[in-house]
Amino acid sequence: MYNDLLIVFSNYNGMRTKNDLTSPRIEVTVNSFKEKVPYYKNLNVLLLDNNSNDGSDKLMESLVEEAGSKWKF
């Protein structure tokens, strides 16, 4: 049903925690999406990283591994 839909998250240095965030910004964003969309594992999701130098690229890789085979980094 959702095969034609692609969700894209773009990241650059998403480990920042400004504005009183207790978790990295990219993690908060992706987890918020997962909470609001219970069928997230069935969606095609692409996580893009724009050459981050703060380790957030590694965090995004782990988020993809948790989500399943339709998510790509």
Tab-separated table of N, CA and C in Angstrom:
chain	number	residue	atom	x	y	z
A	1	MET	N	0.819	-1.202	0.000
A	1	MET	CA	0.000	0.000	0.000
A	1	MET	C	0.865	1.270	0.000
A	2	TYR	N	1.992	1.230	0.695
A	2	TYR	CA	2.843	2.413	0.816
A	2	TYR	C	4.115	2.297	-0.005
A	3	ASN	N	4.167	1.407	-0.963
A	3	ASN	CA	5.394	1.170	-1.716
A	3	ASN	C	5.848	2.373	-2.529
A	4	ASP	N	4.948	3.267	-2.891
A	4	ASP	CA	5.316	4.442	-3.681
A	4	ASP	C	5.710	5.641	-2.814
A	5	LEU	N	5.614	5.491	-1.528
A	5	LEU	CA	5.911	6.578	-0.602
A	5	LEU	C	7.337	6.436	-0.069
A	6	LEU	N	8.079	7.524	-0.068
A	6	LEU	CA	9.433	7.543	0.490
A	6	LEU	C	9.524	8.687	1.494
A	7	ILE	N	9.893	8.359	2.718
A	7	ILE	CA	10.102	9.347	3.769
A	7	ILE	C	11.604	9.594	3.847
A	8	VAL	N	12.020	10.867	3.876
A	8	VAL	CA	13.438	11.202	3.912
A	8	VAL	C	13.733	12.074	5.132
A	9	PHE	N	14.728	11.655	5.896
A	9	PHE	CA	15.245	12.460	6.996
A	9	PHE	C	16.645	12.904	6.603
A	10	SER	N	16.895	14.185	6.690
A	10	SER	CA	18.200	14.737	6.355
A	10	SER	C	18.877	15.202	7.637
A	11	ASN	N	20.175	14.970	7.729
A	11	ASN	CA	20.892	15.269	8.956
A	11	ASN	C	22.233	15.932	8.666
A	12	TYR	N	22.576	16.892	9.506
A	12	TYR	CA	23.935	17.414	9.573
A	12	TYR	C	24.223	17.756	11.025
A	13	ASN	N	25.138	17.031	11.607
A	13	ASN	CA	25.520	17.236	13.011
A	13	ASN	C	24.305	17.244	13.937
A	14	GLY	N	23.524	16.182	13.856
A	14	GLY	CA	22.291	16.070	14.632
A	14	GLY	C	22.465	15.650	16.073
A	15	MET	N	23.697	15.605	16.566
A	15	MET	CA	23.916	15.252	17.970
A	15	MET	C	23.660	16.441	18.891
A	16	ARG	N	23.435	17.614	18.310
A	16	ARG	CA	23.200	18.804	19.134
A	16	ARG	C	21.964	18.627	19.999
A	17	THR	N	21.995	19.221	21.164
A	17	THR	CA	20.870	19.112	22.086
A	17	THR	C	20.429	20.487	22.570
A	18	LYS	N	20.509	21.488	21.717
A	18	LYS	CA	20.050	22.826	22.097
A	18	LYS	C	18.554	22.810	22.381
A	19	ASN	N	18.062	23.883	22.925
A	19	ASN	CA	16.632	24.044	23.236
A	19	ASN	C	16.154	23.020	24.255
A	20	ASP	N	16.998	22.688	25.213
A	20	ASP	CA	16.647	21.804	26.332
A	20	ASP	C	16.319	20.377	25.921
A	21	LEU	N	16.819	19.910	24.795
A	21	LEU	CA	16.631	18.513	24.428
A	21	LEU	C	17.601	17.668	25.240
A	22	THR	N	17.141	16.528	25.718
A	22	THR	CA	18.023	15.654	26.493
A	22	THR	C	18.651	14.581	25.618
A	23	SER	N	18.125	14.362	24.426
A	23	SER	CA	18.661	13.394	23.471
A	23	SER	C	19.097	14.140	22.226
A	24	PRO	N	19.959	13.524	21.427
A	24	PRO	CA	20.370	14.177	20.180
A	24	PRO	C	19.172	14.519	19.302
A	25	ARG	N	19.282	15.642	18.639
A	25	ARG	CA	18.188	16.171	17.828
A	25	ARG	C	17.673	15.171	16.787
A	26	ILE	N	18.583	14.477	16.090
A	26	ILE	CA	18.144	13.535	15.058
A	26	ILE	C	17.406	12.350	15.685
A	27	GLU	N	17.824	11.933	16.860
A	27	GLU	CA	17.151	10.835	17.548
A	27	GLU	C	15.746	11.240	17.970
A	28	VAL	N	15.606	12.449	18.483
A	28	VAL	CA	14.288	12.964	18.880
A	28	VAL	C	13.354	13.015	17.671
A	29	THR	N	13.871	13.476	16.541
A	29	THR	CA	13.068	13.594	15.325
A	29	THR	C	12.592	12.234	14.840
A	30	VAL	N	13.505	11.292	14.716
A	30	VAL	CA	13.145	9.971	14.201
A	30	VAL	C	12.231	9.238	15.177
A	31	ASN	N	12.523	9.304	16.462
A	31	ASN	CA	11.668	8.635	17.443
A	31	ASN	C	10.272	9.235	17.493
A	32	SER	N	10.165	10.527	17.297
A	32	SER	CA	8.858	11.171	17.241
A	32	SER	C	8.054	10.636	16.060
A	33	PHE	N	8.708	10.489	14.933
A	33	PHE	CA	8.051	9.917	13.753
A	33	PHE	C	7.583	8.493	14.047
A	34	LYS	N	8.436	7.693	14.669
A	34	LYS	CA	8.090	6.305	14.968
A	34	LYS	C	6.916	6.211	15.945
A	35	GLU	N	6.833	7.137	16.881
A	35	GLU	CA	5.725	7.149	17.835
A	35	GLU	C	4.401	7.505	17.163
A	36	LYS	N	4.459	8.417	16.198
A	36	LYS	CA	3.238	8.904	15.551
A	36	LYS	C	2.757	8.006	14.417
A	37	VAL	N	3.650	7.183	13.876
A	37	VAL	CA	3.311	6.323	12.744
A	37	VAL	C	3.580	4.873	13.157
A	38	PRO	N	2.574	4.194	13.692
A	38	PRO	CA	2.799	2.847	14.228
A	38	PRO	C	3.228	1.814	13.179
A	39	TYR	N	2.975	2.061	11.928
A	39	TYR	CA	3.350	1.129	10.854
A	39	TYR	C	4.654	1.558	10.173
A	40	TYR	N	5.517	2.283	10.906
A	40	TYR	CA	6.747	2.842	10.336
A	40	TYR	C	7.664	1.785	9.727
A	41	LYS	N	7.635	0.555	10.231
A	41	LYS	CA	8.509	-0.490	9.686
A	41	LYS	C	8.095	-0.900	8.278
A	42	ASN	N	6.876	-0.586	7.882
A	42	ASN	CA	6.391	-0.941	6.544
A	42	ASN	C	6.649	0.155	5.516
A	43	LEU	N	7.204	1.280	5.943
A	43	LEU	CA	7.436	2.408	5.047
A	43	LEU	C	8.872	2.416	4.533
A	44	ASN	N	9.051	2.943	3.337
A	44	ASN	CA	10.382	3.165	2.787
A	44	ASN	C	10.914	4.465	3.374
A	45	VAL	N	11.994	4.352	4.117
A	45	VAL	CA	12.562	5.527	4.786
A	45	VAL	C	14.039	5.609	4.431
A	46	LEU	N	14.471	6.802	4.083
A	46	LEU	CA	15.860	7.060	3.744
A	46	LEU	C	16.410	8.090	4.717
A	47	LEU	N	17.480	7.742	5.403
A	47	LEU	CA	18.151	8.674	6.306
A	47	LEU	C	19.415	9.148	5.611
A	48	LEU	N	19.476	10.441	5.342
A	48	LEU	CA	20.622	11.040	4.657
A	48	LEU	C	21.484	11.797	5.650
A	49	ASP	N	22.774	11.670	5.487
A	49	ASP	CA	23.688	12.424	6.322
A	49	ASP	C	24.583	13.266	5.428
A	50	ASN	N	24.700	14.550	5.754
A	50	ASN	CA	25.478	15.487	4.957
A	50	ASN	C	26.881	15.654	5.548
A	51	ASN	N	27.615	14.537	5.637
A	51	ASN	CA	29.001	14.553	6.089
A	51	ASN	C	29.157	15.111	7.508
A	52	SER	N	28.323	14.638	8.419
A	52	SER	CA	28.410	15.080	9.812
A	52	SER	C	29.759	14.704	10.407
A	53	ASN	N	30.216	15.521	11.333
A	53	ASN	CA	31.488	15.235	12.000
A	53	ASN	C	31.322	15.146	13.516
A	54	ASP	N	30.105	14.863	13.963
A	54	ASP	CA	29.850	14.801	15.399
A	54	ASP	C	29.405	13.413	15.866
A	55	GLY	N	29.439	12.427	14.980
A	55	GLY	CA	29.039	11.070	15.343
A	55	GLY	C	27.581	10.766	15.098
A	56	SER	N	26.809	11.741	14.654
A	56	SER	CA	25.382	11.499	14.427
A	56	SER	C	25.153	10.525	13.276
A	57	ASP	N	26.114	10.398	12.370
A	57	ASP	CA	25.974	9.427	11.285
A	57	ASP	C	25.923	8.008	11.851
A	58	LYS	N	26.705	7.723	12.865
A	58	LYS	CA	26.689	6.400	13.512
A	58	LYS	C	25.364	6.164	14.219
A	59	LEU	N	24.830	7.202	14.832
A	59	LEU	CA	23.527	7.098	15.483
A	59	LEU	C	22.451	6.787	14.454
A	60	MET	N	22.502	7.441	13.306
A	60	MET	CA	21.513	7.189	12.260
A	60	MET	C	21.606	5.753	11.748
A	61	GLU	N	22.814	5.226	11.624
A	61	GLU	CA	22.982	3.829	11.215
A	61	GLU	C	22.302	2.887	12.205
A	62	SER	N	22.438	3.163	13.486
A	62	SER	CA	21.810	2.300	14.491
A	62	SER	C	20.286	2.425	14.463
A	63	LEU	N	19.780	3.617	14.164
A	63	LEU	CA	18.330	3.795	14.052
A	63	LEU	C	17.775	2.989	12.886
A	64	VAL	N	18.523	2.904	11.806
A	64	VAL	CA	18.107	2.120	10.643
A	64	VAL	C	18.098	0.634	10.989
A	65	GLU	N	19.120	0.169	11.686
A	65	GLU	CA	19.199	-1.243	12.060
A	65	GLU	C	18.019	-1.645	12.932
A	66	GLU	N	17.587	-0.767	13.815
A	66	GLU	CA	16.454	-1.052	14.698
A	66	GLU	C	15.137	-1.106	13.941
A	67	ALA	N	15.019	-0.313	12.891
A	67	ALA	CA	13.728	-0.133	12.224
A	67	ALA	C	13.375	-1.248	11.250
A	68	GLY	N	14.339	-1.852	10.620
A	68	GLY	CA	14.019	-2.936	9.710
A	68	GLY	C	14.554	-2.728	8.308
A	69	SER	N	14.217	-3.665	7.453
A	69	SER	CA	14.833	-3.742	6.128
A	69	SER	C	14.387	-2.668	5.139
A	70	LYS	N	13.270	-2.005	5.393
A	70	LYS	CA	12.803	-0.977	4.453
A	70	LYS	C	13.423	0.394	4.719
A	71	TRP	N	14.202	0.482	5.796
A	71	TRP	CA	14.886	1.734	6.126
A	71	TRP	C	16.323	1.636	5.629
A	72	LYS	N	16.803	2.695	5.006
A	72	LYS	CA	18.162	2.713	4.446
A	72	LYS	C	18.906	3.954	4.923
A	73	PHE	N	20.214	3.796	5.088
A	73	PHE	CA	21.075	4.900	5.472
A	73	PHE	C	22.003	5.198	4.316
